[in-house]
Coordinates of C-alpha atoms and ligand atoms in Angstrom, one line a residue:
X594 CA 0.0 0.0 0.0
X595 CA 1.0 3.7 -0.3
X596 CA 1.5 5.5 3.0
X597 CA 3.0 8.8 4.1
X598 CA 6.0 8.3 6.3
X599 CA 8.1 10.7 8.3
X600 CA 11.8 9.7 8.7
X601 CA 12.9 12.9 10.6
X602 CA 11.0 15.8 12.2
X603 CA 10.8 19.0 10.2
X604 CA 8.7 21.1 7.9
X605 CA 5.9 19.7 5.6
X606 CA 8.6 18.5 3.1
X607 CA 9.4 15.5 5.5
X608 CA 6.1 13.9 4.6
X609 CA 7.1 11.3 2.0
X610 CA 4.8 9.1 0.0
X611 CA 6.2 5.5 0.1
X612 CA 5.3 2.0 -0.8
X613 CA 5.1 -0.2 2.3
X614 CA 3.8 -3.8 2.9
X615 CA 0.1 -4.1 3.5
X616 CA -0.6 -4.6 7.2
X617 CA -2.6 -7.6 8.5
X618 CA -5.0 -7.5 11.4
X619 CA -3.9 -9.6 14.4
X620 CA -6.2 -11.3 16.9
X621 CA -8.6 -8.7 18.2
X622 CA -7.8 -6.1 15.5
X623 CA -9.7 -4.6 12.5
X624 CA -8.2 -3.7 9.1
X625 CA -9.8 -0.7 7.5
X626 CA -9.3 0.4 3.9
X627 CA -8.9 4.2 4.2
X628 CA -11.1 6.2 1.7
X629 CA -10.2 9.5 3.3
X630 CA -7.9 10.6 6.2
X631 CA -8.4 13.8 8.2
X632 CA -5.6 16.3 8.7
X633 CA -5.6 17.9 12.1
X634 CA -3.3 20.8 13.4
X635 CA -1.8 18.4 15.9
X636 CA -0.4 16.3 13.0
X637 CA 1.7 19.3 12.1
X638 CA 3.0 19.8 15.7
X639 CA 4.0 16.1 15.9
X640 CA 5.6 16.2 12.5
X641 CA 7.7 19.2 13.6
X642 CA 8.8 17.4 16.7
X643 CA 7.2 20.1 18.8
X644 CA 4.5 18.1 20.5
X645 CA 4.6 16.6 24.0
X646 CA 4.1 13.0 22.7
X647 CA 6.8 12.1 20.1
X648 CA 7.0 9.0 17.9
X649 CA 10.4 7.4 17.1
X650 CA 10.7 7.9 13.3
X651 CA 9.9 6.5 10.8
X652 CA 6.2 6.8 11.6
X653 CA 2.9 7.2 9.6
X654 CA 0.9 10.3 10.8
X655 CA -2.8 10.6 11.2
X656 CA -5.5 9.7 13.7
X657 CA -8.7 10.3 11.7
X658 CA -10.1 8.3 8.8
X659 CA -13.2 6.9 7.2
X660 CA -13.4 3.9 5.0
X661 CA -14.6 0.3 4.7
X662 CA -13.7 -2.7 7.0
X663 CA -11.4 -4.9 4.9
X664 CA -10.9 -7.8 7.4
X665 CA -11.1 -8.6 11.1
X666 CA -8.8 -10.7 13.2
X667 CA -9.8 -13.6 15.4
X668 CA -12.2 -12.8 18.2
X669 CA -13.6 -9.6 16.7
X670 CA -17.4 -9.8 16.8
X671 CA -18.5 -6.1 16.9
X672 CA -17.3 -5.1 13.5
X673 CA -17.8 -6.9 10.2
X674 CA -16.0 -6.8 6.8
X675 CA -17.7 -4.5 4.3
X676 CA -19.0 -2.1 6.9
X677 CA -18.7 1.7 6.3
X678 CA -16.9 3.2 9.3
X679 CA -15.0 6.1 10.8
X680 CA -12.0 5.5 13.0
X681 CA -10.3 7.4 15.7
X682 CA -6.7 6.4 16.1
X683 CA -4.8 3.2 15.1
X684 CA -3.9 0.1 17.1
X685 CA -0.3 1.4 16.9
X686 CA -0.6 5.1 17.2
X687 CA 2.4 5.7 15.0
X688 CA 1.1 3.6 12.1
X689 CA -1.6 6.1 11.5
X690 CA -4.3 6.9 8.9
X691 CA -2.3 8.7 6.2
X692 CA -2.2 5.3 4.4
X693 CA -4.2 3.0 2.2
X694 CA -4.9 0.7 5.1
X695 CA -4.9 1.1 8.9
X696 CA -5.1 -1.5 11.7
X697 CA -7.4 -0.5 14.6
X698 CA -8.8 -1.9 17.8
X699 CA -12.6 -2.6 17.6
X700 CA -13.3 0.3 20.1
X701 CA -11.6 2.7 17.7
X702 CA -14.1 1.9 14.9
X703 CA -17.6 3.4 14.6
X704 CA -20.4 3.0 12.0
X705 CA -20.6 5.7 9.4
X706 CA -24.2 6.4 8.2
X707 CA -24.7 6.4 4.4
X708 CA -25.6 10.1 4.2
X709 CA -22.1 11.0 5.5
X710 CA -19.3 10.9 2.9
X711 CA -16.0 9.3 3.7
X712 CA -14.4 12.8 3.6
X713 CA -17.0 14.1 6.1
X714 CA -16.4 11.0 8.2
X715 CA -12.8 12.0 8.9
X716 CA -14.1 14.9 11.0
X717 CA -15.8 12.7 13.6
X718 CA -12.9 11.1 15.5
X719 CA -11.0 14.2 16.5
X720 CA -12.8 17.5 15.6
X721 CA -16.4 16.5 16.4
X722 CA -15.4 14.5 19.5
X723 CA -13.4 17.5 20.7
X724 CA -16.3 19.8 20.1
X725 CA -18.6 17.5 22.0
X726 CA -16.2 17.0 24.9
X727 CA -15.4 20.7 25.2
X728 CA -19.1 21.8 25.1
X729 CA -20.7 19.1 27.3
X730 CA -18.2 16.9 29.1
X731 CA -15.8 19.7 30.2
X732 CA -17.8 22.9 29.7
X733 CA -21.2 21.5 31.0
X734 CA -23.0 23.6 28.4
X735 CA -26.8 23.7 29.0
X736 CA -29.8 24.6 26.9
X737 CA -30.6 28.4 27.2
X738 CA -27.0 29.2 27.9
X739 CA -24.9 31.5 25.6
X740 CA -21.8 29.9 24.1
X741 CA -19.0 31.7 22.3
X742 CA -17.3 29.4 19.8
X743 CA -14.1 31.5 19.5
X744 CA -12.7 30.1 16.2
X745 CA -15.8 28.6 14.7
X746 CA -14.8 28.3 11.1
X747 CA -12.5 25.2 11.3
X748 CA -12.9 21.5 12.0
X749 CA -13.7 21.7 15.7
X750 CA -15.5 25.1 15.5
X751 CA -18.1 24.1 12.8
X752 CA -18.9 21.0 14.8
X753 CA -19.2 22.9 18.0
X754 CA -21.7 25.4 16.4
X755 CA -23.9 22.6 15.1
X756 CA -23.8 20.6 18.3
X757 CA -24.5 23.6 20.6
X758 CA -27.3 24.9 18.4
X759 CA -29.0 21.5 18.4
X760 CA -28.8 21.3 22.2
X761 CA -30.6 24.7 22.5
X762 CA -27.8 27.0 23.4
X763 CA -27.6 30.5 21.9
X764 CA -24.4 30.4 19.7
X765 CA -22.0 33.2 19.0
X766 CA -19.3 32.2 16.5
X767 CA -16.2 33.9 15.2
X768 CA -14.1 33.6 12.1
X769 CA -11.3 35.6 10.5
X770 CA -12.6 35.8 6.9
X771 CA -15.9 36.8 5.3
X772 CA -16.2 33.3 3.8
X773 CA -15.6 31.8 7.3
X774 CA -18.2 34.1 8.8
X775 CA -20.7 33.0 6.2
X776 CA -19.9 29.3 6.9
X777 CA -20.3 29.8 10.7
X778 CA -23.7 31.4 10.1
X779 CA -24.8 28.5 7.9
X780 CA -23.9 26.0 10.6
X781 CA -26.5 27.7 12.9
X782 CA -24.7 30.5 14.8
X783 CA -27.2 33.1 16.0
X784 CA -24.5 35.8 15.8
X785 CA -21.1 36.0 14.0
X786 CA -18.1 38.3 14.5
X787 CA -14.7 38.6 12.9
X788 CA -11.9 37.9 15.4
X789 CA -9.6 40.1 13.3
X790 CA -11.8 43.2 13.6
X791 CA -10.8 45.8 16.2
X792 CA -13.5 46.1 18.9
X793 CA -15.2 42.8 18.1
X794 CA -15.2 41.7 21.7
X795 CA -17.3 44.8 22.5
X796 CA -19.7 43.7 19.8
X797 CA -20.0 40.3 21.4
X798 CA -20.7 41.8 24.8
X799 CA -23.4 44.0 23.2
X800 CA -25.0 41.0 21.5
X801 CA -25.5 39.5 25.0
X802 CA -27.1 42.7 26.2
X803 CA -24.1 43.3 28.5
X804 CA -24.6 40.1 30.4
X805 CA -21.7 38.1 29.0
X806 CA -21.4 34.5 27.8
X807 CA -21.8 31.4 29.9
X808 CA -19.3 29.4 28.0
X809 CA -16.3 30.0 25.7
X810 CA -14.9 27.2 23.5
X811 CA -11.5 28.7 22.8
X812 CA -9.3 27.7 19.8
X813 CA -6.6 30.3 20.4
X814 CA -6.1 30.7 24.1
X815 CA -2.6 32.2 23.7
X816 CA -4.3 35.3 22.0
X817 CA -7.7 35.4 23.7
X818 CA -7.8 34.0 27.2
X819 CA -7.6 37.3 29.1
X820 CA -10.4 38.8 26.9
X821 CA -12.5 35.7 27.3
X822 CA -12.4 36.2 31.1
X823 CA -13.8 39.7 30.5
X824 CA -16.5 38.4 28.2
X825 CA -17.8 35.8 30.8
X826 CA -21.1 36.1 32.6
X827 CA -21.4 35.2 36.3
X828 CA -20.2 31.6 36.8
X829 CA -18.9 31.5 33.3
X830 CA -16.4 28.9 32.0
X831 CA -13.7 29.0 29.4
X832 CA -12.7 25.6 27.9
X833 CA -9.2 25.8 26.4
X834 CA -9.3 23.6 23.3
X835 CA -6.4 25.2 21.3
X836 CA -3.3 27.0 22.4
X837 CA 0.0 27.8 20.7
X838 CA 2.0 29.9 23.3
X839 CA 2.0 31.8 26.6
X840 CA -0.3 34.7 27.6
X841 CA -0.6 37.0 30.5
X842 CA -4.0 37.0 32.2
X843 CA -5.5 39.0 35.1
X844 CA -6.7 36.4 37.6
X845 CA -8.9 39.0 39.2
X846 CA -11.2 38.6 36.2
X847 CA -12.1 35.2 37.5
X848 CA -12.9 36.2 41.1
X849 CA -16.1 38.2 41.3
X850 CA -17.6 36.0 38.6
X851 CA -16.4 32.7 40.2
X852 CA -15.3 31.9 36.6
X853 CA -13.4 28.8 35.6
X854 CA -10.7 28.1 33.1
X855 CA -11.0 24.5 32.1
X856 CA -8.3 22.6 30.1
X857 CA -9.3 19.8 27.7
X858 CA -7.7 17.2 25.6
X859 CA -9.2 14.2 23.9
X860 CA -6.3 12.1 25.1
X861 CA -7.5 12.5 28.7
X862 CA -11.0 11.2 27.9
X863 CA -11.7 7.9 29.8
X864 CA -13.1 4.9 27.9
X865 CA -16.5 5.7 29.4
X866 CA -16.3 9.3 28.2
X867 CA -15.4 8.1 24.7
X868 CA -18.2 5.6 24.6
X869 CA -20.7 8.2 25.7
X870 CA -19.5 10.9 23.3
X871 CA -19.4 8.6 20.3
X872 CA -22.9 7.4 21.2
X873 CA -24.0 11.1 21.2
X874 CA -22.3 11.8 17.9
X875 CA -23.9 8.7 16.4
X876 CA -27.3 10.0 17.4
X877 CA -26.6 13.5 16.1
X878 CA -25.5 12.0 12.7
X879 CA -28.7 9.8 12.7
X880 CA -31.1 12.7 13.5
X881 CA -29.4 15.0 11.0
X882 CA -28.2 17.7 13.5
X883 CA -24.5 16.9 12.8
X884 CA -23.2 17.2 9.3
X885 CA -19.4 17.7 9.1
X886 CA -18.1 20.4 6.8
X887 CA -15.2 19.5 4.4
X888 CA -13.4 22.5 3.0
X889 CA -10.5 21.0 0.9
X890 CA -9.5 17.6 -0.3
X891 CA -5.9 16.7 -1.4
X892 CA -4.5 13.5 -2.8
X893 CA -2.5 11.5 -0.3
X894 CA 0.7 12.4 -2.2
X895 CA 0.1 16.1 -1.4
X896 CA 0.1 15.7 2.3
X897 CA 2.8 18.4 2.6
X898 CA 0.4 20.9 0.9
X899 CA -2.4 19.8 3.2
X900 CA -0.2 20.4 6.3
X901 CA 0.5 24.0 5.0
X902 CA -3.2 24.5 4.4
X903 CA -4.3 23.4 7.9
X904 CA -2.1 26.1 9.5
X905 CA -3.2 29.0 7.2
X906 CA -5.6 31.7 8.3
X907 CA -9.1 31.6 6.7
X908 CA -10.2 28.1 7.9
X909 CA -13.2 26.5 6.2
X910 CA -14.1 23.2 7.8
X911 CA -12.0 20.1 7.5
X912 CA -8.9 19.4 5.4
X913 CA -8.9 15.8 4.0
X914 CA -6.4 13.5 2.3
X915 CA -7.7 11.0 -0.2
X916 CA -5.4 7.9 -0.8
Ligands
NAP970 P1 -8.6 24.5 12.2 O1 -9.6 23.8 11.4 O2 -7.3 24.9 11.6 O3 -9.4 25.9 12.7 C1 -8.7 26.8 13.5 C2 -9.7 27.8 14.0 O4 -9.0 28.8 14.8 C3 -10.3 28.6 12.8 O5 -11.7 28.8 13.1 C4 -9.6 29.9 12.9 O6 -10.3 31.0 12.3 C5 -9.5 30.1 14.4 N1 -8.6 31.2 14.8 C6 -7.5 31.7 14.2 N2 -7.1 32.8 14.8 C7 -8.0 33.0 15.8 C8 -8.1 34.0 16.8 N3 -7.2 35.0 16.9 N4 -9.1 33.9 17.7 C9 -10.0 32.9 17.6 N5 -9.9 31.9 16.7 C10 -8.9 32.0 15.8 O7 -8.3 23.7 13.5 P2 -9.2 22.8 14.4 O8 -9.0 21.4 14.0 O9 -10.6 23.4 14.4 O10 -8.5 22.9 15.8 C11 -8.6 24.2 16.5 C12 -7.6 24.3 17.6 O11 -7.9 23.3 18.6 C13 -6.2 24.0 17.1 O12 -5.3 24.8 17.9 C14 -6.0 22.5 17.5 O13 -4.6 22.1 17.7 C15 -6.8 22.4 18.8 N6 -7.3 21.1 19.0 C16 -7.3 20.6 20.3 C17 -7.8 19.4 20.7 C18 -7.8 18.9 22.1 O14 -8.0 17.8 22.4 N7 -7.5 19.9 23.0 C19 -8.4 18.6 19.7 C20 -8.5 19.1 18.4 C21 -8.0 20.3 18.1 P3 -9.9 31.7 10.9 O15 -8.9 30.8 10.2 O16 -11.2 31.9 10.2 O17 -9.2 33.0 11.3

């Protein structure tokens, strides 16, 4: 099969398309033919050698994919060959989804409804699961609350807008381009603002009638965290989803409001959390309230271009690789 391999950490050019032997599923494993693989910002941090968890090269990047079950190993009863599925992670984390085939454990494989394309299916494992965990498992968002999805135009943000709107929250979303603002509006946001416009945080506060927001889902905490604290209502929460550096905050901004800053990472989700959130995503796919947005598709051979694209401003849903 063809796979992207990284032999040394570095820029996008270290992503090399190579011919490697087809993997075989061992006992208790599932072999999935990858029809599309999702590109996440974390894939670029790992590739650069800048992430907390580092593989020993060579490794195959990628955690998200959708495709068809090719074969199952002995003892697998919950997944059958021929099934349309999405996957989150691989049995060996460093033999990932940027490949023609990937070996997974059964609990990493979930049914993909017919109405969701393989490309859309690549958004479920990391972006949609992150959005759900941030909104509900960590942020405890409730119907009638106001949520600010700060960075709503990308993979996580578009999913967060859809999921929050379906749960009955009032949704404020931000993007950095006109196209992104239009996309966020189409996903169901009640109000949209450009996070590159001077004074936009004042406009957000005005949209809440001066009350503030109950919950912030934050994609760029290194830029926004201190302003987020100012935007919170009494007992408000900020969930830090994305962060690329350090920031000074005024802790006093948390005191009178009894506000909370809550970290989140999908890697910290327990098996019970994951089971619960994928059940919720499955229901949202079934009832039509969750439909992942695909912005750009690249051939697998162009993984380097996809890694450049995922870090550019002007996000528009998911970036996908097609083997
Ligand atoms: P993405 O598709 O590249 O989207 C990035 C989003 O951040 C876009 O909406 C972008 O808007 C927005 N953004 C850029 N500058 C911003 C600013 N100054 N203020 C607010 N938003 C800004 O990435 P993604 O997959 O949605 O992931 C978003 C972030 O979450 C990344 O940092 C990623 O590493 C992180 N993440 C964390 C977890 C976790 O487990 N904690 C899981 C998945 C992702 P424009 O491009 O329109 O300006």
